[in-house]
Short mmCIF file of C-alpha atoms and ligand atoms in Angstrom, two decimals:
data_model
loop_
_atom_site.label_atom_id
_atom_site.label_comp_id
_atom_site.label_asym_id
_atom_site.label_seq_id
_atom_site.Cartn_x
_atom_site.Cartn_y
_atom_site.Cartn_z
CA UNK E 15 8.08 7.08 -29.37
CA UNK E 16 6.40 3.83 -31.15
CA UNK E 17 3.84 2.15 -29.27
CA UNK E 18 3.42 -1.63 -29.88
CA UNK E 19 0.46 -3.29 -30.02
CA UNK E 20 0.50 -4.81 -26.89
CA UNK E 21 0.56 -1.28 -25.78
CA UNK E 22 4.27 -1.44 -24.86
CA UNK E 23 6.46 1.32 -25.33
CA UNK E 24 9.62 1.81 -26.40
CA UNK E 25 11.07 4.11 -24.45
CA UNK E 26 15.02 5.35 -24.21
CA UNK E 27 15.84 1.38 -25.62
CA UNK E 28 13.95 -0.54 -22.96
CA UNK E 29 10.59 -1.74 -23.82
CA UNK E 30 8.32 -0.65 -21.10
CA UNK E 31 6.83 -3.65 -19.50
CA UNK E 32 2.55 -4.03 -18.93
CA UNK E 33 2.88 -7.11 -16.68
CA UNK E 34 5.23 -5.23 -14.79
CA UNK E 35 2.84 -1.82 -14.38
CA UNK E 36 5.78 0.49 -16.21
CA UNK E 37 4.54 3.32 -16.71
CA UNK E 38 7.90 5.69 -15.62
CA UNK E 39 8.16 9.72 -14.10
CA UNK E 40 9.87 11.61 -16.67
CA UNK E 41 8.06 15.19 -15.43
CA UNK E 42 11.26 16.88 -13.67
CA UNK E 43 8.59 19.07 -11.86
CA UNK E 44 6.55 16.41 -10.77
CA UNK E 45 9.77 13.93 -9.57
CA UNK E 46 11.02 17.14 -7.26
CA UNK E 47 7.73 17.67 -5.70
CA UNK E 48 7.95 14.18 -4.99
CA UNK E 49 11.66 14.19 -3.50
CA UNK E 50 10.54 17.38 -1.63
CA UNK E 51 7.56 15.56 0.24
CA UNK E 52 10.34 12.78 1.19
CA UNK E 53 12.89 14.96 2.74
CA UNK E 54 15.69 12.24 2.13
CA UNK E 55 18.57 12.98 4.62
CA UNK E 56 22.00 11.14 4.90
CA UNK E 57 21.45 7.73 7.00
CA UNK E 58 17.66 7.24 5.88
CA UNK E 59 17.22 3.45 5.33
CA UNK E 60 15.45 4.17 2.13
CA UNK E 61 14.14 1.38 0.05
CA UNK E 62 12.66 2.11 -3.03
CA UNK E 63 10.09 -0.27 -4.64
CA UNK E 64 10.42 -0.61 -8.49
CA UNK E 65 13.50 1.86 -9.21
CA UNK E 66 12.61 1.39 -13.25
CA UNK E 67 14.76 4.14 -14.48
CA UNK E 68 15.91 5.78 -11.64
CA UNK E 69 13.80 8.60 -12.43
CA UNK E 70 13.23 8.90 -8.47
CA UNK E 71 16.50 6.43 -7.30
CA UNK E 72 19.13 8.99 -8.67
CA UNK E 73 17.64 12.26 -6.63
CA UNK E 74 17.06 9.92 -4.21
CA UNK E 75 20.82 8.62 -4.01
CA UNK E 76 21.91 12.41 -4.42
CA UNK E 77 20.23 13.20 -1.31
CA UNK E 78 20.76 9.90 1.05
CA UNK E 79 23.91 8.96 -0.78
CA UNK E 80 22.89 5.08 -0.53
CA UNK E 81 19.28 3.50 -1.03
CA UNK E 82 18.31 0.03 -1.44
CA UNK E 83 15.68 -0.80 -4.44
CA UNK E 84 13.78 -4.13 -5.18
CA UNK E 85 13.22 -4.36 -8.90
CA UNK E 86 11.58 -7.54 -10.55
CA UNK E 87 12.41 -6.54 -14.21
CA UNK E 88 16.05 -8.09 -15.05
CA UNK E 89 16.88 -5.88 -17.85
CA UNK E 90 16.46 -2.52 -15.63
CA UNK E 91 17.92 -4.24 -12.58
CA UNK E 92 21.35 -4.80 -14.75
CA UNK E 93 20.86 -0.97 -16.30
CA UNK E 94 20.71 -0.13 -12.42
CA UNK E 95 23.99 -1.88 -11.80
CA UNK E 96 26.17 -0.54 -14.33
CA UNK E 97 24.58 3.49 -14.06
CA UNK E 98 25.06 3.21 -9.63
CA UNK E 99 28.31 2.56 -7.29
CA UNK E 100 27.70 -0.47 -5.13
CA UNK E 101 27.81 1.86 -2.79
CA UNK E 102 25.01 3.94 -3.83
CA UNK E 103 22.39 1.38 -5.03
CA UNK E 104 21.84 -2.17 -3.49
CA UNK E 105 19.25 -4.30 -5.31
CA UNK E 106 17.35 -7.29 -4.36
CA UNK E 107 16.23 -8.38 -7.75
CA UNK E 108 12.94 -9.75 -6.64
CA UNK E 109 9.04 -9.68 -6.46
CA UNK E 110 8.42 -6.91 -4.05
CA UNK E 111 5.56 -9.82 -3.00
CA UNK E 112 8.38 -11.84 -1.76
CA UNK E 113 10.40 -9.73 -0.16
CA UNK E 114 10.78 -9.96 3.82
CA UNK E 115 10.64 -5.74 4.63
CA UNK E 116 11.11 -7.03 8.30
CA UNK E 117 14.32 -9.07 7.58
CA UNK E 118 16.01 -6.38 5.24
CA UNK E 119 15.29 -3.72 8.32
CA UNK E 120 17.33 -6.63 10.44
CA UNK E 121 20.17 -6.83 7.64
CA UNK E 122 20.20 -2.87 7.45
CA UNK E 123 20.00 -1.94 11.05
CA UNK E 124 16.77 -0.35 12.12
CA UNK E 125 13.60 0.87 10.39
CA UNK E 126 12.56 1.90 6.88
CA UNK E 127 11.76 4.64 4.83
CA UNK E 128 10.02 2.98 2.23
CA UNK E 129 9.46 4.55 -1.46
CA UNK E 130 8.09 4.12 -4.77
CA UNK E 131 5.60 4.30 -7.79
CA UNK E 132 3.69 1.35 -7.46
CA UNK E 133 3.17 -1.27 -10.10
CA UNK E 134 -0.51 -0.41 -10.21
CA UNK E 135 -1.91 -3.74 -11.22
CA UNK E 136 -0.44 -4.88 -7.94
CA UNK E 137 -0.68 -1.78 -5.85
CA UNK E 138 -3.35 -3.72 -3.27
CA UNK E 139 -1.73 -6.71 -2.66
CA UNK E 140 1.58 -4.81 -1.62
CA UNK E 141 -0.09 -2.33 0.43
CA UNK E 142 -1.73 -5.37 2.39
CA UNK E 143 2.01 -7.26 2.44
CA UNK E 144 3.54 -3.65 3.84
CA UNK E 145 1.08 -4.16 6.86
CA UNK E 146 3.11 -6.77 7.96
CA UNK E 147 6.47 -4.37 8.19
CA UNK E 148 5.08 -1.87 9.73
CA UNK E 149 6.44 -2.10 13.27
CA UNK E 150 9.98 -1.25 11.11
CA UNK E 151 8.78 1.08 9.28
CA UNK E 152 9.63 5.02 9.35
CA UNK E 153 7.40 6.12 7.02
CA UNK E 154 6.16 5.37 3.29
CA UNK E 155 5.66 7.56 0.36
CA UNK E 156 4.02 5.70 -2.61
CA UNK E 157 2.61 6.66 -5.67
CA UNK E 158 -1.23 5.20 -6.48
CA UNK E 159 -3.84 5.65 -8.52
CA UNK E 160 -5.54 8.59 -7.00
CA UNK E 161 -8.75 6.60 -7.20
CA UNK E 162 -6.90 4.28 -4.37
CA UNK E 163 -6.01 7.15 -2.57
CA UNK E 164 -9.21 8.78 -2.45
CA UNK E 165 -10.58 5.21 -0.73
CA UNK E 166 -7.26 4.68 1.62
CA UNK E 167 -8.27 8.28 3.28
CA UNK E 168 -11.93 8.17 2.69
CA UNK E 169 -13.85 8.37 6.19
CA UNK E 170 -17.02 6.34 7.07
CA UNK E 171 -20.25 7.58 5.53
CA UNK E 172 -18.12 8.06 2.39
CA UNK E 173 -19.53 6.05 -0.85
CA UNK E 174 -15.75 5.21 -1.15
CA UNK E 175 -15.06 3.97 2.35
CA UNK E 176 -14.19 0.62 2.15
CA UNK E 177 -12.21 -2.76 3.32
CA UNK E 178 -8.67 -0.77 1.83
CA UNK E 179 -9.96 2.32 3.80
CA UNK E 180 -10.50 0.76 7.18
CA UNK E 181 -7.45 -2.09 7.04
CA UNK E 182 -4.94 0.65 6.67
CA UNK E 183 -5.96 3.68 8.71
CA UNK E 184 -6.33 0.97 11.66
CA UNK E 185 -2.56 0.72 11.51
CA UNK E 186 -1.33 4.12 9.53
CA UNK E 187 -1.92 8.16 9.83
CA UNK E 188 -2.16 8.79 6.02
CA UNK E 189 -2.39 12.21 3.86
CA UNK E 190 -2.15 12.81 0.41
CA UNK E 191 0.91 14.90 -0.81
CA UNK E 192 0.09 15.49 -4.12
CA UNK E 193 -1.81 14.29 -6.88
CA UNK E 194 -0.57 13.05 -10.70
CA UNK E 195 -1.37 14.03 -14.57
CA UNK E 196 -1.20 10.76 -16.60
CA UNK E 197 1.42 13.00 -19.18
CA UNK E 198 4.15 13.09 -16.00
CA UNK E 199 4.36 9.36 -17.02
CA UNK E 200 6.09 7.08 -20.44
CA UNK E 201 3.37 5.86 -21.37
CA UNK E 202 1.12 7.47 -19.58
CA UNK E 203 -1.41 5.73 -17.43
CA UNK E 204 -5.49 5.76 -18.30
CA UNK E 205 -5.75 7.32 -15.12
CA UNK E 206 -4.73 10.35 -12.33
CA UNK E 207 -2.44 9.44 -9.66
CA UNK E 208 -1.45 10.48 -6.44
CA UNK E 209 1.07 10.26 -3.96
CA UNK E 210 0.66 9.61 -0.27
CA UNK E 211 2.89 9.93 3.09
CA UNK E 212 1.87 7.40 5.30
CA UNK E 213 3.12 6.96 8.74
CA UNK E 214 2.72 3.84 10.93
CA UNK E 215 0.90 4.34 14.21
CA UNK E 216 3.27 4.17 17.42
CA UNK E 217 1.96 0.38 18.63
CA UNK E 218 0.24 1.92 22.06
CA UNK E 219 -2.29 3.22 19.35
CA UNK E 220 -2.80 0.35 17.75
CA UNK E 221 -5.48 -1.35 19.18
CA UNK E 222 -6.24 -4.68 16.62
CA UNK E 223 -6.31 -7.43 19.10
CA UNK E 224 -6.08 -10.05 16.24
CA UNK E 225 -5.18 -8.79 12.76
CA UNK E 226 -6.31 -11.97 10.59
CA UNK E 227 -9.67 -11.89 12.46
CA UNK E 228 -9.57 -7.95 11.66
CA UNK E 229 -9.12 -8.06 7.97
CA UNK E 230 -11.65 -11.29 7.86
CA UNK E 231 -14.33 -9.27 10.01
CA UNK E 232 -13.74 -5.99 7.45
CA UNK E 233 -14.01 -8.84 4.68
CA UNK E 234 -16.96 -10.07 5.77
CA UNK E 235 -18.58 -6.51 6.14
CA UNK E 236 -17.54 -5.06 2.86
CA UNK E 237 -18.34 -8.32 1.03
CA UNK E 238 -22.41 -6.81 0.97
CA UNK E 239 -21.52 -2.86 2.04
CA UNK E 240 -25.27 -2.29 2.09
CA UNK E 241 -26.48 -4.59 3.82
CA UNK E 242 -27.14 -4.30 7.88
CA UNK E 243 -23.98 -5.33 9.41
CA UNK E 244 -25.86 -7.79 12.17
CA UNK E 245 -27.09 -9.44 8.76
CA UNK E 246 -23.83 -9.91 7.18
CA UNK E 247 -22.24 -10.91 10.50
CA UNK E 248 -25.30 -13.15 11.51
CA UNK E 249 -22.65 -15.92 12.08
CA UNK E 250 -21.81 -13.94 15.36
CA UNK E 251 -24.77 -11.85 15.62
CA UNK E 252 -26.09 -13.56 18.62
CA UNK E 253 -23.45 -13.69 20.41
CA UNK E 254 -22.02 -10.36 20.48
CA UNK E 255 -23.09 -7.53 22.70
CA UNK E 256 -23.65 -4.87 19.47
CA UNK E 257 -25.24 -1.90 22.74
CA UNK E 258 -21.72 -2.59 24.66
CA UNK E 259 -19.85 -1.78 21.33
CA UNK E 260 -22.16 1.10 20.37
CA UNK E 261 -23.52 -0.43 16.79
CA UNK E 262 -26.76 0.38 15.98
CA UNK E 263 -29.81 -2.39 15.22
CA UNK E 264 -29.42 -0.89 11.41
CA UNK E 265 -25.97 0.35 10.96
CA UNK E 266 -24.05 -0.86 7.77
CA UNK E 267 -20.39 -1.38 6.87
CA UNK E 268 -19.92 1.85 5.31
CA UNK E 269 -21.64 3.94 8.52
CA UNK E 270 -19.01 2.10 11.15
CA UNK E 271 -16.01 4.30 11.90
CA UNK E 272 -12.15 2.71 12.14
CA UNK E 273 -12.31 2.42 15.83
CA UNK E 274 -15.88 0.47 16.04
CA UNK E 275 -14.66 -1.93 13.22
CA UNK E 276 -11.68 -2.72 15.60
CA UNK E 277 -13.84 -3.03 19.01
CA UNK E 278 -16.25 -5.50 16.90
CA UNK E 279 -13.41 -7.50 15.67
CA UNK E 280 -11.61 -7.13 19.15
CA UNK E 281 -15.18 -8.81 20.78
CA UNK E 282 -14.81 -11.63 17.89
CA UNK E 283 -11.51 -12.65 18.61
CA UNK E 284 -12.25 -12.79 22.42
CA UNK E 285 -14.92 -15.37 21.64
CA UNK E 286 -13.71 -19.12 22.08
CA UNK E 287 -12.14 -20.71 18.76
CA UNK E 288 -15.26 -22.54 18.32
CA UNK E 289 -17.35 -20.20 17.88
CA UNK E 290 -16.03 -17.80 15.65
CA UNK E 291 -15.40 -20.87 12.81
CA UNK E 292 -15.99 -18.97 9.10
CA UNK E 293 -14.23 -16.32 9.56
CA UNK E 294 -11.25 -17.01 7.87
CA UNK E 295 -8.08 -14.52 7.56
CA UNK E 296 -8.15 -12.56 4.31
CA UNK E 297 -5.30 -10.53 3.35
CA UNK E 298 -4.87 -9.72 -0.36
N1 SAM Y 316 10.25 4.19 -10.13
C1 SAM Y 316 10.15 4.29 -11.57
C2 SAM Y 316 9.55 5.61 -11.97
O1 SAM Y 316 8.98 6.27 -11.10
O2 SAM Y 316 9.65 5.96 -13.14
C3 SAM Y 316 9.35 3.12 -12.16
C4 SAM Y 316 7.93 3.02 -11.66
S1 SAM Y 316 6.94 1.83 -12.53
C5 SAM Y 316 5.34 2.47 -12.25
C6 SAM Y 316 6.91 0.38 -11.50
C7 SAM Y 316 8.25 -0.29 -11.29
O3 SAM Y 316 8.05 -1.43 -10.43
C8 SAM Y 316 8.90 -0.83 -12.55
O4 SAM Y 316 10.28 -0.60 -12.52
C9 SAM Y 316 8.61 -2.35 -12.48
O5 SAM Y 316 9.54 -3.13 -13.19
C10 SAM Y 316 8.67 -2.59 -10.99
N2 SAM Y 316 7.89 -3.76 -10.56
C11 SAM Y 316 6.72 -4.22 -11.08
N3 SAM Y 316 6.29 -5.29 -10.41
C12 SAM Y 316 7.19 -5.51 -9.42
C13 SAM Y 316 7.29 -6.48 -8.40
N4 SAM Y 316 6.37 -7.43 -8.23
N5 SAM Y 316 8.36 -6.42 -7.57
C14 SAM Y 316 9.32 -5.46 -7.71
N6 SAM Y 316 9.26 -4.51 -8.66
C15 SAM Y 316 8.22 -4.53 -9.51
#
């Protein structure tokens, strides 16, 4: 297996792809683990992010007997075509970025169960773009670095608890399903991964009043973790009631559970437009 020296690899003809995170499964132990924690059944709307070499599409297909996949990279897109039935694999060849999760649950009839190892250079940005979906989403079972795991189920107090942390357990029950040797992947990553199952909150639970005024108030916290958070919100300080929504004089970012960083951002977005100027929606 000759590695290049842009650290590509070539790897059963297809040279594996930095820009596009490629680091594929080829650990049959590892990719039935994986299929086991998904439970595909007949009927799932499963769409697979970045099907690469079907290393998780073909179980996948085995088990649902149709999935739809978004793949950026042409070259595995057209491999996909010619190895999968129309009526097995669909693929949007696109930037997962730019894909509408809402619209394809309109074109394929009801919610998702969405699926893949994540391109990790861009693993944040589509977790962020997922939040938008989520009301037609099922469930999602993604593969991460396990260093992102470890902060998306981190709790407050945690030295890891962070913006990622408290954007997506405001909207998601989350849990960790397994975790990742680099040698399960060609080429292997640098790093330990992990998978997690996360399921979207029913919408009675979710109580974000304002979600761009939520992620900019988590922002705005995180942006100085240590510092007190009437310092870093001093913008709004005075004009918030921090006894009514139980945050101490000295409390920082990193101290404030899920459901106080949605109560302060609830009492931000109540105050008039005015007055809440610089805090500007934030969502990658
Ligand atoms: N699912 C395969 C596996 O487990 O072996 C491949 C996983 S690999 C880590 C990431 C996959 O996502 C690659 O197939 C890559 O081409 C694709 N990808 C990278 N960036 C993407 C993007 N912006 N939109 C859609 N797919 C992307």
């Amino acid at each position: 297996m000759p590695t290049l020296k842009s650290s590509v690899t070539i790897s059963d003809g297809h040279i594996a792809r930095k820009r596009f995170g490629q680091n594929f499964l080829h650990d049959p132990r590892v990719i039935a683990r994986i299929i086991q924690a998904i439970d595909p059944k007949p009927g799932d709307r499963i769409v697979e992010i970045g099907p690469g070499q079907a290393a998780l599409t073909a179980p996948l297909i085995a088990k649902a007997g149709h999935i739809h996949a978004i793949e950026i990279d042409r070259d595995l897109a057209a491999r996909l075509r010619k190895r999968f039935t129309a009526s097995e694999l669909a693929i949007t060849e696109q930037d997962v970025l730019r894909t509408s999760f809402s619209a394809l649950a309109d074109q394929l009839g009801g919610p998702l169960r969405i699926v893949g190892n994540l391109p990790y250079n861009i693993s944040s940005p589509i977790l962020f773009h997922l939040l938008d979906s989520a009301e037609q989403v099922v469930d999602q079972h993604l593969m991460l670095q396990k260093e992102v795991v470890d902060r998306l189920v981190a709790g407050h107090g945690s030295k890891i608890y962070g913006r990622l942390s408290v954007m997506l357990q405001a909207r998601y029950q989350m849990a960790r399903c397994l975790t990742v040797p680099p040698g399960a992947f060609m080429p292997a990553p640098k790093v330990d991964s992990a998978v997690i199952r996360m399921v979207p909150l029913p919408v009675t639970a979710v109580k974000v009043c304002d979600w761009p005024i939520f992620a900019a108030v988590v922002a705005l916290a995180f942006t100085q973790r240590r510092k007190m958070l009437r310092k870093s919100l001093a913008a709004y300080a005075a004009m918030l009631d921090w006894d009514a929504l139980d945050i101490a004089r000295t409390q920082r970012a990193e101290e404030l559970s899920v459901d106080h960083f949605v109560g302060l951002a609830n009492a931000v977005a109540s105050l008039p437009l005015e007055r809440r100027q610089g805090v500007e929606p934030r969502f990658s």
